CSV table of C-alpha atoms and ligand atoms in Angstrom, one decimal:
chain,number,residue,atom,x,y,z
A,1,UNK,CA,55.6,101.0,90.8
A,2,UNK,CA,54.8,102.6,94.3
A,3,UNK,CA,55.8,100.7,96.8
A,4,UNK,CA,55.4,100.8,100.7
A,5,UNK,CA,57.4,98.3,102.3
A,6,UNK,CA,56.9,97.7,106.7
A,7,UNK,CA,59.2,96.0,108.1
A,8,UNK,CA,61.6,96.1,111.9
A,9,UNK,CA,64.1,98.9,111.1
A,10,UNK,CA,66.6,97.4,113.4
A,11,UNK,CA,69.9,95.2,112.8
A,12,UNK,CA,67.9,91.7,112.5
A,13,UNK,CA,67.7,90.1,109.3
A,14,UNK,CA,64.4,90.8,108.0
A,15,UNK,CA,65.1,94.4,108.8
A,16,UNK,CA,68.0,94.3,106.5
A,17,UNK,CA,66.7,92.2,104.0
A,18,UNK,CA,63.5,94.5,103.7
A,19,UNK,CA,66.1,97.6,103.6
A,20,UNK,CA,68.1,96.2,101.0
A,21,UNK,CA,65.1,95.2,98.5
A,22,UNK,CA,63.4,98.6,98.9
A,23,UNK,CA,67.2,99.9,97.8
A,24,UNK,CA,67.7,97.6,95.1
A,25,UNK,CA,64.3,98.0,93.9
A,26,UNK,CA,64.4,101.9,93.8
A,27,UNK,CA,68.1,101.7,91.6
A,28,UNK,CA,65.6,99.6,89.3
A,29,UNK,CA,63.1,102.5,88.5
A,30,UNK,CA,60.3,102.1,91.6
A,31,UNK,CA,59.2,104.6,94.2
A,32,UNK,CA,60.1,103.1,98.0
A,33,UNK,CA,58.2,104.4,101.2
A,34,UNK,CA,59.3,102.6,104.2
A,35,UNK,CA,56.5,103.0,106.7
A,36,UNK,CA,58.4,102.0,110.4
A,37,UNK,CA,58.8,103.1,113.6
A,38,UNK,CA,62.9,104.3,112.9
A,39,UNK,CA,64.5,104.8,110.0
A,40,UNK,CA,66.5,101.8,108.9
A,41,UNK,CA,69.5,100.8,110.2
A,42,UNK,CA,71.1,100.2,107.0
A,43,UNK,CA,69.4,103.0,105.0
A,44,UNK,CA,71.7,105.8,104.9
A,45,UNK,CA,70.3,107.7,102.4
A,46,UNK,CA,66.8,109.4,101.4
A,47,UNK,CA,66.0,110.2,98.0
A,48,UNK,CA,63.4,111.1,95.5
A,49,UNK,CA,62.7,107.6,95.3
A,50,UNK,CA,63.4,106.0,98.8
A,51,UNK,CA,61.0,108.0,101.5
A,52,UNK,CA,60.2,107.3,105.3
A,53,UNK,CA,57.6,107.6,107.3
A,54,UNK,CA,57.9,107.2,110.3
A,55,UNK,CA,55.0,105.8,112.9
A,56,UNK,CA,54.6,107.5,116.3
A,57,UNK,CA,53.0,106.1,119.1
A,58,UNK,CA,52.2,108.9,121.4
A,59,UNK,CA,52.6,107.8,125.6
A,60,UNK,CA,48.8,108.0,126.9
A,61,UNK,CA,48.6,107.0,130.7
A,62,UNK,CA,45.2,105.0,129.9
A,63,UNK,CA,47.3,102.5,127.8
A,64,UNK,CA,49.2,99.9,129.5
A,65,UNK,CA,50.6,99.2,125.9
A,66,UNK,CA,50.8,101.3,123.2
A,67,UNK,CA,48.9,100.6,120.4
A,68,UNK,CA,51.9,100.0,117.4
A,69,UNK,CA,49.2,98.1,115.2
A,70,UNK,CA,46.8,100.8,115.5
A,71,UNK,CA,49.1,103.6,114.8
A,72,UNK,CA,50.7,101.4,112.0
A,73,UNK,CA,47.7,100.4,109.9
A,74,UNK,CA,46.5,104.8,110.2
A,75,UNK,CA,49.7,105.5,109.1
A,76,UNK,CA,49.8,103.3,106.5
A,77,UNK,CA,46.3,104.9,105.1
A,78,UNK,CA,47.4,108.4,105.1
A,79,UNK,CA,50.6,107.1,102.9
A,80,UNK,CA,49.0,104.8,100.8
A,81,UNK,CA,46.1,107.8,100.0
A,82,UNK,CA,48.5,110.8,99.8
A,83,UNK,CA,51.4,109.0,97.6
A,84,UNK,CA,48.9,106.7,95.5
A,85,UNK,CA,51.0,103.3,96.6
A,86,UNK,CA,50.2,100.7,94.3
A,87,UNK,CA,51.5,97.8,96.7
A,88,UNK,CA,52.4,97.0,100.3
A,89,UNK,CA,54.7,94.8,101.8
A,90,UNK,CA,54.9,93.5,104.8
A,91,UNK,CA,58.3,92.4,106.2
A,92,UNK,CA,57.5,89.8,109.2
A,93,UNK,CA,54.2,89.0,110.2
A,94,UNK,CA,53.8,90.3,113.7
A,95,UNK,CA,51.8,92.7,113.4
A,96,UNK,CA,53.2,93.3,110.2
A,97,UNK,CA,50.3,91.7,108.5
A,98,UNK,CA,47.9,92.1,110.9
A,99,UNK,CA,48.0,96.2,110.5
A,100,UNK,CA,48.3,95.7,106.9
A,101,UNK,CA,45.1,93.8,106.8
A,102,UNK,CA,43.4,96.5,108.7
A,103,UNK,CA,44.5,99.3,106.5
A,104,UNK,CA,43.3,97.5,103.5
A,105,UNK,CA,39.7,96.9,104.8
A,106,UNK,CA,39.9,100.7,105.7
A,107,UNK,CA,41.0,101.7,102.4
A,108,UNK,CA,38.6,99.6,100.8
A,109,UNK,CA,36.0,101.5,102.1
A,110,UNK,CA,37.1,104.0,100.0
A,111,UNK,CA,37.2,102.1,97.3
A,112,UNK,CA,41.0,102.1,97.4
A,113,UNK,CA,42.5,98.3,96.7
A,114,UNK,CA,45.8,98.0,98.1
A,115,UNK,CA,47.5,94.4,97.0
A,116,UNK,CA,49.6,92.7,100.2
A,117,UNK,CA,52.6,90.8,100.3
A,118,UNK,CA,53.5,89.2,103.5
A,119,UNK,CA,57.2,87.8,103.9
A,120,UNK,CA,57.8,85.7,106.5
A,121,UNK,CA,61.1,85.3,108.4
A,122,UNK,CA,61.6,82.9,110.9
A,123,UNK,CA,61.0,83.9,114.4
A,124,UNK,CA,57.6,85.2,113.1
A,125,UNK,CA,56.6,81.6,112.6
A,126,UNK,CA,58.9,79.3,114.5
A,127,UNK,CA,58.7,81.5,117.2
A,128,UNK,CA,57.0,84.0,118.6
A,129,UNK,CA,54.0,83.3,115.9
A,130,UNK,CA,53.5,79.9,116.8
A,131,UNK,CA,52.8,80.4,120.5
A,132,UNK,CA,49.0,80.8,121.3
A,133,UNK,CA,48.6,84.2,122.7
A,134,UNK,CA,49.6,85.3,118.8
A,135,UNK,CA,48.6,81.7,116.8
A,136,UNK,CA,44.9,82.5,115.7
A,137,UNK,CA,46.4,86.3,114.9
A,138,UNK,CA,48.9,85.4,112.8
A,139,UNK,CA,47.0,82.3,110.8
A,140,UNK,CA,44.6,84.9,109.7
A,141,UNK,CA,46.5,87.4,108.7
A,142,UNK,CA,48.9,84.9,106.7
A,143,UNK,CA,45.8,84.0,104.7
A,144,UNK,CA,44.4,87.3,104.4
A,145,UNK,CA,47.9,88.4,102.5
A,146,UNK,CA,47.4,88.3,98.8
A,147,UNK,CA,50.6,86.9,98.1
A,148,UNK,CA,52.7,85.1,100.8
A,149,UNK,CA,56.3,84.7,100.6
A,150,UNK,CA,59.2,82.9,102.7
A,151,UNK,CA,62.7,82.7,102.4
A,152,UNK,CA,63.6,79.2,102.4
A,153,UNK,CA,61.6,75.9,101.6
A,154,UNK,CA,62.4,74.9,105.0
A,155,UNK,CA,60.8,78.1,106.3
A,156,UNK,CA,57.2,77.0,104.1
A,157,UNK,CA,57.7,73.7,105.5
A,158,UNK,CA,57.2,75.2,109.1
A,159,UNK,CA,54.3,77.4,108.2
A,160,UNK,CA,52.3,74.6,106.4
A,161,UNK,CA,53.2,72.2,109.3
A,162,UNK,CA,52.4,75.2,112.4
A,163,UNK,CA,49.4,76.8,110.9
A,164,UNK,CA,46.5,76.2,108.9
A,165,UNK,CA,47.2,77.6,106.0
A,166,UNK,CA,45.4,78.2,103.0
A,167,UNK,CA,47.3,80.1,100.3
A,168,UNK,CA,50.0,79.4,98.2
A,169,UNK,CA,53.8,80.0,99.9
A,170,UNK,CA,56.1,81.0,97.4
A,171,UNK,CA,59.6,80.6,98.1
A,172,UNK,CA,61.8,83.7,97.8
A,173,UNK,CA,65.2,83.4,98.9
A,174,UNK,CA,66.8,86.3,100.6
A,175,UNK,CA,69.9,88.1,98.6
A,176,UNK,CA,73.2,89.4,98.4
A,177,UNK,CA,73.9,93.0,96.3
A,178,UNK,CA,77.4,91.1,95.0
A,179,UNK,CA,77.9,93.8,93.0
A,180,UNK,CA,78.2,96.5,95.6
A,181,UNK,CA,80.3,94.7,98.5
A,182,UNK,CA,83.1,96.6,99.6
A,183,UNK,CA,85.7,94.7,98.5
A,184,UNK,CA,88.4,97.1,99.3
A,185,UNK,CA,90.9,94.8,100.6
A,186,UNK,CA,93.5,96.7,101.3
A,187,UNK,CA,91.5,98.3,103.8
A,188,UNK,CA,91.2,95.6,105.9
A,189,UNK,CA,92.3,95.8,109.1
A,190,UNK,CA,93.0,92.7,110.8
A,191,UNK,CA,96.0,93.9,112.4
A,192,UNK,CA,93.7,95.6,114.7
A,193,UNK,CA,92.2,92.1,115.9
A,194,UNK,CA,95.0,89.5,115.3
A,195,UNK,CA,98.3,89.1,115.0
A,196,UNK,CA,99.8,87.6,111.4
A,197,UNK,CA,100.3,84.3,112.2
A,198,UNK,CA,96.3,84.1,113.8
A,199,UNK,CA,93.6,83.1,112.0
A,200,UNK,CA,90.5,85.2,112.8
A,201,UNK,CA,87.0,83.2,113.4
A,202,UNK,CA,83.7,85.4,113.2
A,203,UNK,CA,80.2,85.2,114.7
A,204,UNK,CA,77.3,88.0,113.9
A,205,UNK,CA,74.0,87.8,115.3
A,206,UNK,CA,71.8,89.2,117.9
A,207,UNK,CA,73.3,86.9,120.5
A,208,UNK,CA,70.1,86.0,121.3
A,209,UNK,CA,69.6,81.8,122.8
A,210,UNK,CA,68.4,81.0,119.6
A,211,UNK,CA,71.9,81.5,118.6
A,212,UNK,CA,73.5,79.1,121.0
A,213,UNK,CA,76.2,81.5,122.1
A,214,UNK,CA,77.9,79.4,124.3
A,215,UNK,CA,78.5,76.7,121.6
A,216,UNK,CA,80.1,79.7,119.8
A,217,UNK,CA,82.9,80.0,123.0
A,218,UNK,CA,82.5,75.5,122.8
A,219,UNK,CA,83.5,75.4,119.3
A,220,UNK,CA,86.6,78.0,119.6
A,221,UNK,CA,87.7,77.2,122.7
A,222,UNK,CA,88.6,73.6,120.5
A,223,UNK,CA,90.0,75.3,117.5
A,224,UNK,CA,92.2,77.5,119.0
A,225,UNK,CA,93.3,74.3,120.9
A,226,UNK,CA,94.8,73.3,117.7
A,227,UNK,CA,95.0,76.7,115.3
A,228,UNK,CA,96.4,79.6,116.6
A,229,UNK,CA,93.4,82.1,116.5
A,230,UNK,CA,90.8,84.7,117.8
A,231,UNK,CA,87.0,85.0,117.8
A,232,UNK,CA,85.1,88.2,116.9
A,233,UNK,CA,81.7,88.6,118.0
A,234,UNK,CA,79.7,91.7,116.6
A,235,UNK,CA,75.9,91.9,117.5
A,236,UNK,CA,74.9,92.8,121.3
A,237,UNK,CA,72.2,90.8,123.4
A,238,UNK,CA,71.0,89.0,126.2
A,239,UNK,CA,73.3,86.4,126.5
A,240,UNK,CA,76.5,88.1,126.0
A,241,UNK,CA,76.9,88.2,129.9
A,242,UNK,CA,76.6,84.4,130.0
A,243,UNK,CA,79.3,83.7,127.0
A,244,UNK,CA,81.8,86.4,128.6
A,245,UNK,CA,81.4,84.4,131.9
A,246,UNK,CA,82.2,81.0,130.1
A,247,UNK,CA,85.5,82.3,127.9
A,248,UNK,CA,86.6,83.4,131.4
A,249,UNK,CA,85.8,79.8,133.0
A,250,UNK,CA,87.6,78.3,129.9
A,251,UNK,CA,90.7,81.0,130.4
A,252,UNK,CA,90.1,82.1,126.8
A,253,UNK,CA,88.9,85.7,127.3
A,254,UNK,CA,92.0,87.4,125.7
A,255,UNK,CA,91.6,85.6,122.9
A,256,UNK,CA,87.6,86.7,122.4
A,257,UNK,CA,86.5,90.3,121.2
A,258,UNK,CA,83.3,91.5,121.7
A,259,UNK,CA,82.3,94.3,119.1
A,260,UNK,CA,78.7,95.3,119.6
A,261,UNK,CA,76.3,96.3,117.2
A,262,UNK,CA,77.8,97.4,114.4
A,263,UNK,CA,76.7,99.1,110.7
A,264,UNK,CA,80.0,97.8,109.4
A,265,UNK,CA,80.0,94.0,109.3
A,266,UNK,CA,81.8,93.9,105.8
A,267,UNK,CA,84.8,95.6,107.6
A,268,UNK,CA,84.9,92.5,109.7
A,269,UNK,CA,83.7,90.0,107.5
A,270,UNK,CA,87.3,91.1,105.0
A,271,UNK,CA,89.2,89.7,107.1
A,272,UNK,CA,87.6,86.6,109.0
A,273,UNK,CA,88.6,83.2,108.3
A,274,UNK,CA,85.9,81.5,109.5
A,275,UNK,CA,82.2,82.0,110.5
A,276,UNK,CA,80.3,79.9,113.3
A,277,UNK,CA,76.6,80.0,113.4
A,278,UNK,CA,75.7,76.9,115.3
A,279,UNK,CA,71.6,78.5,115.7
A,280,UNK,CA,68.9,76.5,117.4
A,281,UNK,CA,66.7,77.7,114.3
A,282,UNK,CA,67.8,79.6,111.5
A,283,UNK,CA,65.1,80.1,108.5
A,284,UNK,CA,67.7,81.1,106.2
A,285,UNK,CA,71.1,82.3,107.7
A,286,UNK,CA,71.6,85.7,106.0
A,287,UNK,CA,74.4,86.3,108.8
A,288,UNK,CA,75.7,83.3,107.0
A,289,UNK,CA,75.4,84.3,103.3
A,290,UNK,CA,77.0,87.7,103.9
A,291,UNK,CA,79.9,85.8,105.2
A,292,UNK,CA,80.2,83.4,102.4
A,293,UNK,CA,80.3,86.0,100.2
A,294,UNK,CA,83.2,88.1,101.6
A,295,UNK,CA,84.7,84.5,100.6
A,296,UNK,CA,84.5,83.3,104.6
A,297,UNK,CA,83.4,79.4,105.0
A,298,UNK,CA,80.7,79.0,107.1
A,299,UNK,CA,80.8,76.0,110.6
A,300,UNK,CA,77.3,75.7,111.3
A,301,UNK,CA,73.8,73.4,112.8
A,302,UNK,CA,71.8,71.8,110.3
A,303,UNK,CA,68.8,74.3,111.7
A,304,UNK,CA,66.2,75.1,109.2
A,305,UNK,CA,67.1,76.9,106.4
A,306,UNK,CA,70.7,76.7,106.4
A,307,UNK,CA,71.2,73.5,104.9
A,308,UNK,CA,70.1,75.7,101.9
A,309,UNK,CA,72.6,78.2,102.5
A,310,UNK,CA,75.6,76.3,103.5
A,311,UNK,CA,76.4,73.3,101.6
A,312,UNK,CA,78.0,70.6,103.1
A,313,UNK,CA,81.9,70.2,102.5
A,314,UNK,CA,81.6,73.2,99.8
A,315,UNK,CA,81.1,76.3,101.7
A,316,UNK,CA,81.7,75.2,105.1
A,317,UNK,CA,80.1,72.0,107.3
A,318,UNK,CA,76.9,71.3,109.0
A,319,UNK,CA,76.2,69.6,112.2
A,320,UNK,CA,73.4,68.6,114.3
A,321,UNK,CA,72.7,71.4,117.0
A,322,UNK,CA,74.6,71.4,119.6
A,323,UNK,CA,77.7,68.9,118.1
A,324,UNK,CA,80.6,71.4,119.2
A,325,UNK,CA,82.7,68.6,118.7
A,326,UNK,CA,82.2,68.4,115.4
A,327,UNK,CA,81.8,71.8,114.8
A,328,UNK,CA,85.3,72.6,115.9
A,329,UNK,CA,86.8,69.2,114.0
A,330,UNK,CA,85.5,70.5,111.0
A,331,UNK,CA,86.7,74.0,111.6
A,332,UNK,CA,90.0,73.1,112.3
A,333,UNK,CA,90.1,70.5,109.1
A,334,UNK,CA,89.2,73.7,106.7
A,335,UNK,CA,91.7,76.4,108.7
A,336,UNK,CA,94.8,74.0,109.3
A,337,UNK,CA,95.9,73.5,105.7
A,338,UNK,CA,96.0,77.0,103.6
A,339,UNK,CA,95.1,75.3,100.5
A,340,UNK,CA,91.7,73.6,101.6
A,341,UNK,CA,91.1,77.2,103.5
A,342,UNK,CA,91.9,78.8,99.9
A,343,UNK,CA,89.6,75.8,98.1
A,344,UNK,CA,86.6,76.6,100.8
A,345,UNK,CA,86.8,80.7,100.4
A,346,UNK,CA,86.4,80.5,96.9
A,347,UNK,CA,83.5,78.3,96.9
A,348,UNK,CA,81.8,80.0,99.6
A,349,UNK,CA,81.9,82.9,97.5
A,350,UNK,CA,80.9,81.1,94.3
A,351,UNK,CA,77.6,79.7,96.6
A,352,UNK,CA,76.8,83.2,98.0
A,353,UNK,CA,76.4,84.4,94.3
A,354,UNK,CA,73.9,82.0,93.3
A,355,UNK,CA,72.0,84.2,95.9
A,356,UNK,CA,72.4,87.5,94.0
A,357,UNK,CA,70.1,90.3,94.0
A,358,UNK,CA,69.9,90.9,90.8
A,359,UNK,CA,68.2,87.3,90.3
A,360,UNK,CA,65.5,87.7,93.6
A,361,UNK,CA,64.9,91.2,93.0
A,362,UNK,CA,62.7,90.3,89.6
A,363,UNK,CA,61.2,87.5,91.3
A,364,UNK,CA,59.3,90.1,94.2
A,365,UNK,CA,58.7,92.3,90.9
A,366,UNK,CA,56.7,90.0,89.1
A,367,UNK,CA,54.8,88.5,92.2
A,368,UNK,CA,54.1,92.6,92.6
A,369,UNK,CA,52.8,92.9,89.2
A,370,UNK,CA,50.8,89.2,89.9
A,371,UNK,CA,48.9,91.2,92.7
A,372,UNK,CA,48.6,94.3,91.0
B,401,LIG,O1,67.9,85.8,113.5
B,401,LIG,C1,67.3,86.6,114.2
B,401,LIG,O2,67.0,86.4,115.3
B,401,LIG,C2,66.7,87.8,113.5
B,401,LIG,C3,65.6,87.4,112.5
B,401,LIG,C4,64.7,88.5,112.1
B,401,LIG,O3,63.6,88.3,112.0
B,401,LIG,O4,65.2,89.6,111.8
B,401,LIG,O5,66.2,86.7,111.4
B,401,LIG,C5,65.3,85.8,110.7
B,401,LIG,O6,65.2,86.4,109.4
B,401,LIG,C6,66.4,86.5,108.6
B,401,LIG,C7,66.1,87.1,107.3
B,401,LIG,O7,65.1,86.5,106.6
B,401,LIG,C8,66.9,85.0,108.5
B,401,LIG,O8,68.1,85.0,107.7
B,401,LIG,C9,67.2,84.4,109.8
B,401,LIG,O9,67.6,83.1,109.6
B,401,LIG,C10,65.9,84.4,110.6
B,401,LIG,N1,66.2,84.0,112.0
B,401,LIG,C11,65.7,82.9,112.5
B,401,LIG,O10,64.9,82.1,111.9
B,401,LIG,C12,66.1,82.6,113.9
């Protein structure tokens, strides 16, 4: 199949999770086009069978805002006429959908039919999508879609219960390629982080307030009460300020590291202990999942999703947001005895491959062929 996938090209999950099924789907036979503003963060390659095309949005002093929708939904005509796409999917609904809707009714014209997907995320629902400058937008375009997917049933629960929807939501989980982690273990370098007798606690995300930062500093400021430890933070946003502020207040500083954005997360995740991700809302946790399966147990809220992601006292613990307390009680059950850290790694692991590629990518295939 041809397939044109839109989607955020940044580091946020649905970016990633849209980069990684375009990949996995082209090692499976199909043609890719990704159709975004930048080329994906975590596509490193171009081939015969993965394209990109990008979207400009030329500065015109009449606009206040440039028109992104507008310059999507052309952009997505010329590809889906010059390459012969068979389907389009839409990563994210805003204004993922929306342009998508557009270029079908302008392709239909020509008597073109292009099938939709839409896949929803999170954020696009529980979010920005539900607030009512975007609301009536977003309902329509959701019901427009041909197909409509989320990743988690809590994620469905929320669109059903937020909008007025009138299709059928199928639940497709996001992934992990298990097969292709780098699992070079020897080149981890935690020396660079911790010393030997430290345990090393991880948080990724796009420290954003949805992520509840300062619960992050909360819970370690407890553990490393009682463990001997370090917390690495990789992902940059608006409330790193305030969480650097609050380490200082709780004299803890030294013991945090701030890494940024970065494209190498599995070089962190190889040697991390433990991951927090104590989220506001989380539709799914894929932050999570790529943890678990570099074998790291997850301390996190009960938010959304995770509960799917995360069992209970098998991969990790879940709390009601906000319960630091907890949080870092838990934490510091699972890292102070070696064997129950050993017992929790391994079925973190075995969790996160329940969530395999291999098993979603065939599911988005045949809802492809459904539309088709
Ligand atoms: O978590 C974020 O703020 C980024 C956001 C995105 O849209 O890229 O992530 C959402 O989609 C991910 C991939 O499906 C999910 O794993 C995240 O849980 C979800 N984030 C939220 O719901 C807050």
């Amino acid at each position: 199949m041809k397939i044109a996938i839109v989607c955020y090209p940044t580091f946020g999950g649905s970016g990633v999770v849209a980069t990684e099924l375009g990949i996995a789907l082209s090692k499976r036979g199909h043609e890719i086009h990704f159709v975004t503003y930048k080329q994906p963060v975590r596509l490193e390659y171009l081939s015969k069978s993965i394209h990109y095309h990008e979207v400009l949005v030329p500065e015109y002093p009449l606009f206040h805002y440039q028109p992104y929708e507008l310059a999507l939904s052309s952009k997505l005509v010329n590809v889906v006429r010059k390459h012969k796409i068979d389907v389009l999917h839409v990563h994210y609904a805003i204004p993922h959908a929306y342009a998508g809707f557009m270029a079908q009714q302008m392709l239909l014209e020509e008597g073109i039919k292009l099938p939709m997907m839409t896949t929803l995320h999170g954020t696009d629902i529980t979010l920005v999508g539900s607030h009512s400058f975007y609301k009536p937008a977003v309902n329509f375009s959701i019901n427009k879609s041909d197909i409509v997917t989320s990743v988690s049933e809590s994620l469905k629960q929320d669109t059903l219960d937020i909008f007025d929807i009138k299709k059928k939501i199928e639940v497709v989980p996001n992934f992990i390629d298990i097969s292709n982690l780098n699992e070079h273990f020897e080149e981890c370098k935690r020396h660079m982080v911790a010393f030997e007798d430290e345990k090393v606690i991880t948080h990724v995300s796009n420290l954003r307030e949805v992520k509840r930062l300062t619960d992050v500093i909360e819970i370690f400021y407890r553990i490393q009460s009682k463990v001997k430890s370090r917390l690495v933070i990789v992902g940059d946003g608006p409330d790193r300020e305030k969480a650097t502020e609050l380490a200082k207040k709780l004299k803890i500083r030294d013991q945090v590291i701030f890494l940024g954005k970065s494209n190498e997360v599995e070089r962190i995740l190889c040697y991390s202990d433990l991951f927090l991700l104590p989220s506001e809302k989380e539709s799914f946790g894929l932050a999570a999942l790529e943890a678990m399966a570099h074998r790291v147990p997850i301390i996190s809220s009960n938010a959304g999703g995770l509960p799917e992601v995360n069992i209970h006292g098998v991969s990790g613990y879940l709390s009601n947001i906000g319960d630091v307390e907890e949080m870092a009680s838990n934490g510091i059950k699972i890292l102070s005895d070696e064997k129950i850290l050993e017992t929790f790694k391994n079925r973190a692991r075995e969790i996160a491959e329940r969530f395999d590629v291999k098993k979603v990518v065939c599911q988005y295939e045949a809802l492809y062929q459904q539309m088709i």
